[in-house]
């Protein structure tokens, strides 16, 4: 396989006593979307800032298109774009004004900056709002403007740090469409998100990170396969929830989560479990189950499991 266009090895970064990255590794093949999925505080922004040359790692190294993000930062900057959760556009300018201003900041000629601004506004559906002040833009429009601002120099690699956090479903869909279009043109995208469905829809590969480390990588399907089957139990009597939870915990070593008023769900470690054995154990404890079934975990469950944020039975 070709060399990865984004490569991070053993990145460490601390802020005072906070160890934000603890040996983070990432590898993204050219032309793909890598979804960096992690809860708040996992280290996503810290990682993106290092890859985008805005911050230096304490240890480890990273390369973009073969260029070291610390020693060859200029080469890296010439090849990347960055858009974040907090739009960096100027509120007082119009959409078109913002794009022209950034074009000039990036040393495009006046003519070139104007041409590129109109091209991007047209392509990403903001032409109608081009001459309105950004103050009057919706959250989604602002975020889209921020995104296209990062495209002025046609980056090879685009970093999107939680591009849809806080947006309504329609605006999220518009951002997703824009990302897909860029990828179709060959742009490599590294996107951070807290949303599983976003990673599932956009990413070729997902890196789940937690506490500054990658805890799992793979396609969405591979990730679902990394944890065993899930067991769902529906009880005949909700009063049996606690004893049933105790039986399932004894069998699996994990606290089940509640599903509705009379249901429990638990991940099974490995593949050594037989439905019949589980039913027998419940039976032995005098617990009547209306339904017991095995199924593949959802991506949500994989995420909660991998990031150790289980919701326990109270
Ligand atoms: N500039 C900073 N100063 C102090 N702590 C920071 C700073 N930036 C990040 N952190 C801490 O590092 C950890 C990772 O943060 P961050 O990379 O922003 O996570 P995420 O983007 O995944 O939410 C958090 O505990 C955060 O509080
Ligand atoms: Mg962040």
mmCIF file of C-alpha atoms and ligand atoms in Angstrom:
data_model
loop_
_atom_site.group_PDB
_atom_site.id
_atom_site.type_symbol
_atom_site.label_atom_id
_atom_site.label_comp_id
_atom_site.label_asym_id
_atom_site.label_seq_id
_atom_site.Cartn_x
_atom_site.Cartn_y
_atom_site.Cartn_z
ATOM 1 C CA UNK A 1 0.000 0.000 0.000
ATOM 2 C CA UNK A 2 1.133 3.586 -0.624
ATOM 3 C CA UNK A 3 2.612 5.606 2.229
ATOM 4 C CA UNK A 4 -0.059 7.153 4.430
ATOM 5 C CA UNK A 5 -0.596 10.850 3.748
ATOM 6 C CA UNK A 6 -1.172 11.474 7.465
ATOM 7 C CA UNK A 7 1.042 9.599 9.883
ATOM 8 C CA UNK A 8 1.330 10.164 13.623
ATOM 9 C CA UNK A 9 3.491 8.024 15.865
ATOM 10 C CA UNK A 10 3.626 8.096 19.625
ATOM 11 C CA UNK A 11 2.346 11.646 20.093
ATOM 12 C CA UNK A 12 2.453 12.944 23.640
ATOM 13 C CA UNK A 13 1.219 16.296 24.857
ATOM 14 C CA UNK A 14 0.664 17.618 28.364
ATOM 15 C CA UNK A 15 -0.865 20.847 29.618
ATOM 16 C CA UNK A 16 0.366 21.361 33.153
ATOM 17 C CA UNK A 17 -0.739 18.226 34.930
ATOM 18 C CA UNK A 18 -3.124 17.109 32.158
ATOM 19 C CA UNK A 19 -1.790 14.397 29.901
ATOM 20 C CA UNK A 20 -3.902 15.166 26.804
ATOM 21 C CA UNK A 21 -2.126 12.734 24.450
ATOM 22 C CA UNK A 22 -0.425 9.569 25.661
ATOM 23 C CA UNK A 23 1.249 7.985 22.671
ATOM 24 C CA UNK A 24 -1.294 8.597 19.934
ATOM 25 C CA UNK A 25 -0.790 6.758 16.623
ATOM 26 C CA UNK A 26 -2.718 7.479 13.425
ATOM 27 C CA UNK A 27 -2.270 6.467 9.820
ATOM 28 C CA UNK A 28 -4.505 7.737 7.026
ATOM 29 C CA UNK A 29 -4.207 6.533 3.412
ATOM 30 C CA UNK A 30 -4.492 9.180 0.701
ATOM 31 C CA UNK A 31 -7.978 9.884 -0.598
ATOM 32 C CA UNK A 32 -9.797 8.393 2.387
ATOM 33 C CA UNK A 33 -11.784 9.777 5.300
ATOM 34 C CA UNK A 34 -10.445 8.933 8.725
ATOM 35 C CA UNK A 35 -12.933 9.423 11.548
ATOM 36 C CA UNK A 36 -11.328 10.162 14.894
ATOM 37 C CA UNK A 37 -14.069 9.312 17.291
ATOM 38 C CA UNK A 38 -13.885 10.107 20.958
ATOM 39 C CA UNK A 39 -15.785 11.630 23.871
ATOM 40 C CA UNK A 40 -15.211 15.168 25.142
ATOM 41 C CA UNK A 41 -11.694 15.587 26.470
ATOM 42 C CA UNK A 42 -10.334 12.523 24.646
ATOM 43 C CA UNK A 43 -7.596 14.563 22.967
ATOM 44 C CA UNK A 44 -9.099 15.085 19.501
ATOM 45 C CA UNK A 45 -8.449 18.816 19.221
ATOM 46 C CA UNK A 46 -4.974 18.470 20.690
ATOM 47 C CA UNK A 47 -4.143 15.868 18.033
ATOM 48 C CA UNK A 48 -5.574 17.970 15.186
ATOM 49 C CA UNK A 49 -3.693 21.061 16.338
ATOM 50 C CA UNK A 50 -0.404 19.151 16.310
ATOM 51 C CA UNK A 51 -1.090 17.665 12.859
ATOM 52 C CA UNK A 52 -2.021 21.130 11.586
ATOM 53 C CA UNK A 53 1.259 22.614 12.951
ATOM 54 C CA UNK A 54 -0.514 24.867 15.462
ATOM 55 C CA UNK A 55 1.067 23.146 18.440
ATOM 56 C CA UNK A 56 4.209 21.031 18.946
ATOM 57 C CA UNK A 57 4.118 17.558 20.510
ATOM 58 C CA UNK A 58 6.163 16.915 23.668
ATOM 59 C CA UNK A 59 7.227 13.575 22.179
ATOM 60 C CA UNK A 60 6.558 11.492 19.090
ATOM 61 C CA UNK A 61 6.353 12.774 15.546
ATOM 62 C CA UNK A 62 3.894 13.297 12.737
ATOM 63 C CA UNK A 63 4.145 13.703 8.993
ATOM 64 C CA UNK A 64 1.790 15.068 6.371
ATOM 65 C CA UNK A 65 2.601 13.928 2.831
ATOM 66 C CA UNK A 66 6.016 12.944 4.148
ATOM 67 C CA UNK A 67 6.777 16.337 5.734
ATOM 68 C CA UNK A 68 7.464 16.593 9.434
ATOM 69 C CA UNK A 69 4.892 18.813 11.165
ATOM 70 C CA UNK A 70 7.541 20.438 13.381
ATOM 71 C CA UNK A 71 10.675 20.648 11.235
ATOM 72 C CA UNK A 72 8.912 21.198 7.911
ATOM 73 C CA UNK A 73 5.867 23.117 9.101
ATOM 74 C CA UNK A 74 5.813 25.405 6.043
ATOM 75 C CA UNK A 75 5.630 22.457 3.666
ATOM 76 C CA UNK A 76 2.845 21.010 5.775
ATOM 77 C CA UNK A 77 0.888 24.271 5.905
ATOM 78 C CA UNK A 78 0.976 24.538 2.134
ATOM 79 C CA UNK A 79 -0.872 21.226 1.883
ATOM 80 C CA UNK A 80 -3.525 21.353 4.588
ATOM 81 C CA UNK A 81 -6.782 23.062 5.461
ATOM 82 C CA UNK A 82 -8.402 23.267 8.878
ATOM 83 C CA UNK A 83 -11.964 24.000 9.913
ATOM 84 C CA UNK A 84 -13.236 23.653 13.397
ATOM 85 C CA UNK A 85 -16.129 23.610 15.728
ATOM 86 C CA UNK A 86 -15.806 27.334 16.286
ATOM 87 C CA UNK A 87 -16.064 29.172 13.018
ATOM 88 C CA UNK A 88 -13.160 31.562 12.475
ATOM 89 C CA UNK A 89 -14.988 33.842 10.069
ATOM 90 C CA UNK A 90 -15.424 37.597 10.527
ATOM 91 C CA UNK A 91 -18.988 38.372 11.585
ATOM 92 C CA UNK A 92 -19.003 41.881 10.214
ATOM 93 C CA UNK A 93 -18.034 40.899 6.696
ATOM 94 C CA UNK A 94 -20.267 39.259 4.131
ATOM 95 C CA UNK A 95 -19.667 35.653 3.122
ATOM 96 C CA UNK A 96 -18.000 36.804 -0.063
ATOM 97 C CA UNK A 97 -15.986 39.404 1.858
ATOM 98 C CA UNK A 98 -14.659 36.733 4.187
ATOM 99 C CA UNK A 99 -13.534 34.487 1.364
ATOM 100 C CA UNK A 100 -11.857 37.361 -0.464
ATOM 101 C CA UNK A 101 -10.108 38.481 2.704
ATOM 102 C CA UNK A 102 -8.779 34.981 3.416
ATOM 103 C CA UNK A 103 -7.722 34.608 -0.208
ATOM 104 C CA UNK A 104 -5.657 37.785 0.136
ATOM 105 C CA UNK A 105 -4.225 36.569 3.465
ATOM 106 C CA UNK A 106 -3.134 33.429 1.641
ATOM 107 C CA UNK A 107 -1.334 35.631 -0.910
ATOM 108 C CA UNK A 108 -3.656 35.114 -3.830
ATOM 109 C CA UNK A 109 -3.777 38.048 -6.234
ATOM 110 C CA UNK A 110 -6.847 40.245 -5.904
ATOM 111 C CA UNK A 111 -8.299 38.823 -9.065
ATOM 112 C CA UNK A 112 -7.566 35.266 -8.082
ATOM 113 C CA UNK A 113 -9.062 35.796 -4.590
ATOM 114 C CA UNK A 114 -12.281 37.138 -6.112
ATOM 115 C CA UNK A 115 -12.543 34.325 -8.596
ATOM 116 C CA UNK A 116 -11.912 31.632 -5.994
ATOM 117 C CA UNK A 117 -14.453 33.182 -3.599
ATOM 118 C CA UNK A 118 -17.223 33.023 -6.193
ATOM 119 C CA UNK A 119 -16.268 29.546 -7.292
ATOM 120 C CA UNK A 120 -16.529 28.221 -3.730
ATOM 121 C CA UNK A 121 -19.743 30.097 -2.898
ATOM 122 C CA UNK A 122 -21.346 28.662 -6.000
ATOM 123 C CA UNK A 123 -20.144 25.150 -5.447
ATOM 124 C CA UNK A 124 -21.120 24.882 -1.807
ATOM 125 C CA UNK A 125 -24.516 26.522 -2.121
ATOM 126 C CA UNK A 126 -23.826 29.854 -0.432
ATOM 127 C CA UNK A 127 -24.156 32.134 -3.451
ATOM 128 C CA UNK A 128 -27.605 33.369 -2.382
ATOM 129 C CA UNK A 129 -26.170 34.513 0.937
ATOM 130 C CA UNK A 130 -22.879 35.781 -0.512
ATOM 131 C CA UNK A 131 -23.606 39.468 0.038
ATOM 132 C CA UNK A 132 -25.173 39.187 3.471
ATOM 133 C CA UNK A 133 -23.268 39.888 6.668
ATOM 134 C CA UNK A 134 -22.252 36.709 8.473
ATOM 135 C CA UNK A 135 -24.013 38.025 11.626
ATOM 136 C CA UNK A 136 -27.281 37.036 9.949
ATOM 137 C CA UNK A 137 -26.138 33.529 8.967
ATOM 138 C CA UNK A 138 -27.532 30.422 10.628
ATOM 139 C CA UNK A 139 -25.148 28.151 12.542
ATOM 140 C CA UNK A 140 -25.045 25.754 9.624
ATOM 141 C CA UNK A 141 -24.252 28.467 7.074
ATOM 142 C CA UNK A 142 -21.475 29.831 9.246
ATOM 143 C CA UNK A 143 -19.927 26.414 9.611
ATOM 144 C CA UNK A 144 -20.152 25.845 5.863
ATOM 145 C CA UNK A 145 -18.510 29.195 5.194
ATOM 146 C CA UNK A 146 -15.747 28.275 7.621
ATOM 147 C CA UNK A 147 -15.308 24.967 5.826
ATOM 148 C CA UNK A 148 -15.040 26.516 2.380
ATOM 149 C CA UNK A 149 -12.613 29.112 3.731
ATOM 150 C CA UNK A 150 -10.289 26.206 4.489
ATOM 151 C CA UNK A 151 -10.578 25.108 0.849
ATOM 152 C CA UNK A 152 -9.305 28.312 -0.752
ATOM 153 C CA UNK A 153 -5.849 26.854 -1.362
ATOM 154 C CA UNK A 154 -7.150 23.428 -2.464
ATOM 155 C CA UNK A 155 -5.608 21.457 0.401
ATOM 156 C CA UNK A 156 -4.504 17.854 -0.088
ATOM 157 C CA UNK A 157 -5.479 17.102 3.480
ATOM 158 C CA UNK A 158 -8.416 18.686 5.245
ATOM 159 C CA UNK A 159 -8.774 18.576 9.023
ATOM 160 C CA UNK A 160 -12.298 19.002 10.305
ATOM 161 C CA UNK A 161 -12.534 19.254 14.081
ATOM 162 C CA UNK A 162 -16.092 18.388 15.115
ATOM 163 C CA UNK A 163 -17.533 20.079 12.017
ATOM 164 C CA UNK A 164 -21.150 19.350 12.898
ATOM 165 C CA UNK A 165 -21.251 19.595 16.700
ATOM 166 C CA UNK A 166 -24.280 21.633 17.724
ATOM 167 C CA UNK A 167 -25.837 21.731 14.254
ATOM 168 C CA UNK A 168 -29.385 20.718 13.407
ATOM 169 C CA UNK A 169 -29.844 17.539 11.327
ATOM 170 C CA UNK A 170 -30.321 19.377 8.045
ATOM 171 C CA UNK A 171 -27.147 21.429 8.432
ATOM 172 C CA UNK A 172 -25.263 18.301 9.437
ATOM 173 C CA UNK A 173 -26.436 16.653 6.237
ATOM 174 C CA UNK A 174 -25.196 19.622 4.204
ATOM 175 C CA UNK A 175 -21.759 19.443 5.783
ATOM 176 C CA UNK A 176 -21.679 15.694 5.112
ATOM 177 C CA UNK A 177 -22.514 16.306 1.447
ATOM 178 C CA UNK A 178 -19.714 18.845 1.203
ATOM 179 C CA UNK A 179 -17.245 16.400 2.734
ATOM 180 C CA UNK A 180 -18.299 13.666 0.320
ATOM 181 C CA UNK A 181 -17.814 15.982 -2.614
ATOM 182 C CA UNK A 182 -14.313 16.865 -1.512
ATOM 183 C CA UNK A 183 -13.412 13.242 -1.046
ATOM 184 C CA UNK A 184 -14.718 12.411 -4.509
ATOM 185 C CA UNK A 185 -12.141 14.893 -5.804
ATOM 186 C CA UNK A 186 -9.327 13.129 -3.997
ATOM 187 C CA UNK A 187 -8.988 15.232 -0.835
ATOM 188 C CA UNK A 188 -7.967 13.267 2.229
ATOM 189 C CA UNK A 189 -10.109 14.164 5.237
ATOM 190 C CA UNK A 190 -9.383 13.664 8.898
ATOM 191 C CA UNK A 191 -12.530 14.405 10.811
ATOM 192 C CA UNK A 192 -13.037 14.339 14.547
ATOM 193 C CA UNK A 193 -16.442 13.679 15.962
ATOM 194 C CA UNK A 194 -18.360 12.611 19.027
ATOM 195 C CA UNK A 195 -21.122 11.246 16.812
ATOM 196 C CA UNK A 196 -21.060 7.606 15.913
ATOM 197 C CA UNK A 197 -23.475 7.998 13.037
ATOM 198 C CA UNK A 198 -21.237 10.663 11.541
ATOM 199 C CA UNK A 199 -18.178 8.410 11.665
ATOM 200 C CA UNK A 200 -20.282 5.541 10.368
ATOM 201 C CA UNK A 201 -21.563 7.536 7.384
ATOM 202 C CA UNK A 202 -18.437 9.399 6.367
ATOM 203 C CA UNK A 203 -15.383 7.490 7.475
ATOM 204 C CA UNK A 204 -13.610 4.698 5.627
ATOM 205 C CA UNK A 205 -11.705 3.960 8.802
ATOM 206 C CA UNK A 206 -12.376 4.937 12.379
ATOM 207 C CA UNK A 207 -9.882 5.457 15.171
ATOM 208 C CA UNK A 208 -11.610 5.458 18.545
ATOM 209 C CA UNK A 209 -9.628 7.525 21.004
ATOM 210 C CA UNK A 210 -9.959 7.916 24.741
ATOM 211 C CA UNK A 211 -7.654 9.480 27.320
ATOM 212 C CA UNK A 212 -5.194 10.486 24.608
ATOM 213 C CA UNK A 213 -4.754 7.058 23.065
ATOM 214 C CA UNK A 214 -6.236 5.050 20.233
ATOM 215 C CA UNK A 215 -8.274 2.289 21.848
ATOM 216 C CA UNK A 216 -9.497 0.681 18.614
ATOM 217 C CA UNK A 217 -9.247 1.095 14.862
ATOM 218 C CA UNK A 218 -11.104 -0.389 11.938
ATOM 219 C CA UNK A 219 -14.038 0.025 9.625
ATOM 220 C CA UNK A 220 -17.393 0.374 11.380
ATOM 221 C CA UNK A 221 -18.057 -3.313 10.707
ATOM 222 C CA UNK A 222 -14.693 -4.382 12.042
ATOM 223 C CA UNK A 223 -15.286 -2.370 15.199
ATOM 224 C CA UNK A 224 -18.653 -4.010 15.725
ATOM 225 C CA UNK A 225 -16.935 -7.368 15.415
ATOM 226 C CA UNK A 226 -14.280 -6.514 18.020
ATOM 227 C CA UNK A 227 -16.701 -6.940 20.858
ATOM 228 C CA UNK A 228 -18.724 -10.088 21.142
ATOM 229 C CA UNK A 229 -22.421 -10.519 20.647
ATOM 230 C CA UNK A 230 -24.898 -8.624 22.727
ATOM 231 C CA UNK A 231 -27.489 -10.317 24.857
ATOM 232 C CA UNK A 232 -30.932 -8.755 25.266
ATOM 233 C CA UNK A 233 -33.254 -10.063 27.951
ATOM 234 C CA UNK A 234 -36.852 -8.979 28.473
ATOM 235 C CA UNK A 235 -38.289 -9.977 31.854
ATOM 236 C CA UNK A 236 -41.824 -11.021 32.574
ATOM 237 C CA UNK A 237 -41.734 -9.165 35.884
ATOM 238 C CA UNK A 238 -39.899 -5.819 36.174
ATOM 239 C CA UNK A 239 -39.354 -6.618 39.874
ATOM 240 C CA UNK A 240 -36.823 -9.220 38.731
ATOM 241 C CA UNK A 241 -34.520 -6.576 37.204
ATOM 242 C CA UNK A 242 -32.024 -6.522 40.056
ATOM 243 C CA UNK A 243 -31.691 -10.271 40.547
ATOM 244 C CA UNK A 244 -31.522 -10.736 36.762
ATOM 245 C CA UNK A 245 -28.804 -8.076 36.524
ATOM 246 C CA UNK A 246 -26.882 -9.950 39.244
ATOM 247 C CA UNK A 247 -27.134 -13.241 37.326
ATOM 248 C CA UNK A 248 -25.961 -11.607 34.081
ATOM 249 C CA UNK A 249 -23.132 -9.870 35.866
ATOM 250 C CA UNK A 250 -21.997 -13.157 37.407
ATOM 251 C CA UNK A 251 -22.063 -14.787 33.960
ATOM 252 C CA UNK A 252 -20.344 -12.051 31.973
ATOM 253 C CA UNK A 253 -18.380 -9.987 34.480
ATOM 254 C CA UNK A 254 -20.143 -6.857 33.201
ATOM 255 C CA UNK A 255 -23.029 -4.817 34.587
ATOM 256 C CA UNK A 256 -25.952 -4.936 32.147
ATOM 257 C CA UNK A 257 -27.656 -1.746 31.008
ATOM 258 C CA UNK A 258 -31.391 -1.267 31.353
ATOM 259 C CA UNK A 259 -33.484 -1.165 28.215
ATOM 260 C CA UNK A 260 -36.884 0.216 29.060
ATOM 261 C CA UNK A 261 -38.790 -0.873 32.164
ATOM 262 C CA UNK A 262 -38.287 -4.595 31.958
ATOM 263 C CA UNK A 263 -35.259 -5.219 29.775
ATOM 264 C CA UNK A 264 -31.530 -5.714 30.255
ATOM 265 C CA UNK A 265 -28.723 -5.721 27.734
ATOM 266 C CA UNK A 266 -25.159 -6.881 28.187
ATOM 267 C CA UNK A 267 -22.098 -7.502 26.001
ATOM 268 C CA UNK A 268 -20.842 -11.052 26.031
ATOM 269 C CA UNK A 269 -17.105 -11.481 26.322
ATOM 270 C CA UNK A 270 -15.712 -13.829 23.661
ATOM 271 C CA UNK A 271 -17.927 -16.330 21.898
ATOM 272 C CA UNK A 272 -18.227 -18.916 24.633
ATOM 273 C CA UNK A 273 -21.841 -18.222 25.537
ATOM 274 C CA UNK A 274 -24.802 -20.352 24.689
ATOM 275 C CA UNK A 275 -28.272 -18.973 24.851
ATOM 276 C CA UNK A 276 -29.480 -22.180 26.528
ATOM 277 C CA UNK A 277 -26.933 -21.813 29.346
ATOM 278 C CA UNK A 278 -28.010 -18.249 30.041
ATOM 279 C CA UNK A 279 -31.691 -19.176 30.118
ATOM 280 C CA UNK A 280 -30.872 -22.037 32.505
ATOM 281 C CA UNK A 281 -29.019 -19.717 34.899
ATOM 282 C CA UNK A 282 -31.924 -17.252 34.914
ATOM 283 C CA UNK A 283 -34.299 -20.131 35.479
ATOM 284 C CA UNK A 284 -32.236 -21.478 38.373
ATOM 285 C CA UNK A 285 -32.514 -18.029 40.025
ATOM 286 C CA UNK A 286 -36.290 -18.162 39.610
ATOM 287 C CA UNK A 287 -36.357 -15.430 36.957
ATOM 288 C CA UNK A 288 -38.863 -15.698 34.128
ATOM 289 C CA UNK A 289 -37.735 -14.194 30.820
ATOM 290 C CA UNK A 290 -40.270 -13.197 28.178
ATOM 291 C CA UNK A 291 -37.519 -12.985 25.576
ATOM 292 C CA UNK A 292 -33.790 -13.743 25.401
ATOM 293 C CA UNK A 293 -31.794 -13.087 22.251
ATOM 294 C CA UNK A 294 -28.303 -12.587 20.909
ATOM 295 C CA UNK A 295 -27.460 -9.858 18.403
ATOM 296 C CA UNK A 296 -24.521 -7.881 17.023
ATOM 297 C CA UNK A 297 -23.704 -4.759 19.026
ATOM 298 C CA UNK A 298 -24.580 -1.316 17.715
ATOM 299 C CA UNK A 299 -21.763 1.118 17.081
ATOM 300 C CA UNK A 300 -22.985 3.048 20.128
ATOM 301 C CA UNK A 301 -22.432 0.042 22.319
ATOM 302 C CA UNK A 302 -18.997 -0.541 20.834
ATOM 303 C CA UNK A 303 -18.100 3.060 21.574
ATOM 304 C CA UNK A 304 -19.386 2.993 25.143
ATOM 305 C CA UNK A 305 -17.603 -0.261 25.733
ATOM 306 C CA UNK A 306 -14.306 0.894 24.254
ATOM 307 C CA UNK A 307 -14.346 4.225 26.018
ATOM 308 C CA UNK A 308 -15.423 2.669 29.277
ATOM 309 C CA UNK A 309 -18.458 4.873 29.770
ATOM 310 C CA UNK A 310 -20.986 2.287 30.724
ATOM 311 C CA UNK A 311 -24.356 3.168 32.072
ATOM 312 C CA UNK A 312 -24.890 0.794 34.959
ATOM 313 C CA UNK A 313 -28.073 -0.485 36.487
ATOM 314 C CA UNK A 314 -28.727 1.774 39.441
HETATM 315 N N1 LIG B 1 -4.626 24.626 26.298
HETATM 316 C C1 LIG B 1 -4.937 23.741 27.233
HETATM 317 N N2 LIG B 1 -4.651 23.949 28.534
HETATM 318 C C2 LIG B 1 -4.959 23.045 29.480
HETATM 319 N N3 LIG B 1 -5.571 21.875 29.246
HETATM 320 C C3 LIG B 1 -5.898 21.591 27.974
HETATM 321 C C4 LIG B 1 -5.611 22.507 26.902
HETATM 322 N N4 LIG B 1 -6.050 21.944 25.751
HETATM 323 C C5 LIG B 1 -6.588 20.754 26.083
HETATM 324 N N5 LIG B 1 -6.504 20.537 27.416
HETATM 325 C C6 LIG B 1 -6.952 19.322 28.125
HETATM 326 O O1 LIG B 1 -6.479 18.199 27.413
HETATM 327 C C7 LIG B 1 -7.467 17.188 27.343
HETATM 328 C C8 LIG B 1 -7.807 16.891 25.895
HETATM 329 O O2 LIG B 1 -8.469 18.024 25.354
HETATM 330 P P1 LIG B 1 -8.939 18.139 23.852
HETATM 331 O O3 LIG B 1 -7.820 17.755 22.950
HETATM 332 O O4 LIG B 1 -9.505 19.490 23.666
HETATM 333 O O5 LIG B 1 -10.073 17.012 23.785
HETATM 334 P P2 LIG B 1 -11.306 16.857 22.762
HETATM 335 O O6 LIG B 1 -11.038 17.746 21.597
HETATM 336 O O7 LIG B 1 -11.291 15.402 22.407
HETATM 337 O O8 LIG B 1 -12.541 17.228 23.515
HETATM 338 C C9 LIG B 1 -8.638 17.680 28.162
HETATM 339 O O9 LIG B 1 -8.521 17.173 29.461
HETATM 340 C C10 LIG B 1 -8.452 19.184 28.140
HETATM 341 O O10 LIG B 1 -9.026 19.770 29.277
HETATM 342 MG MG1 LIG B 2 -12.200 19.248 20.739
#
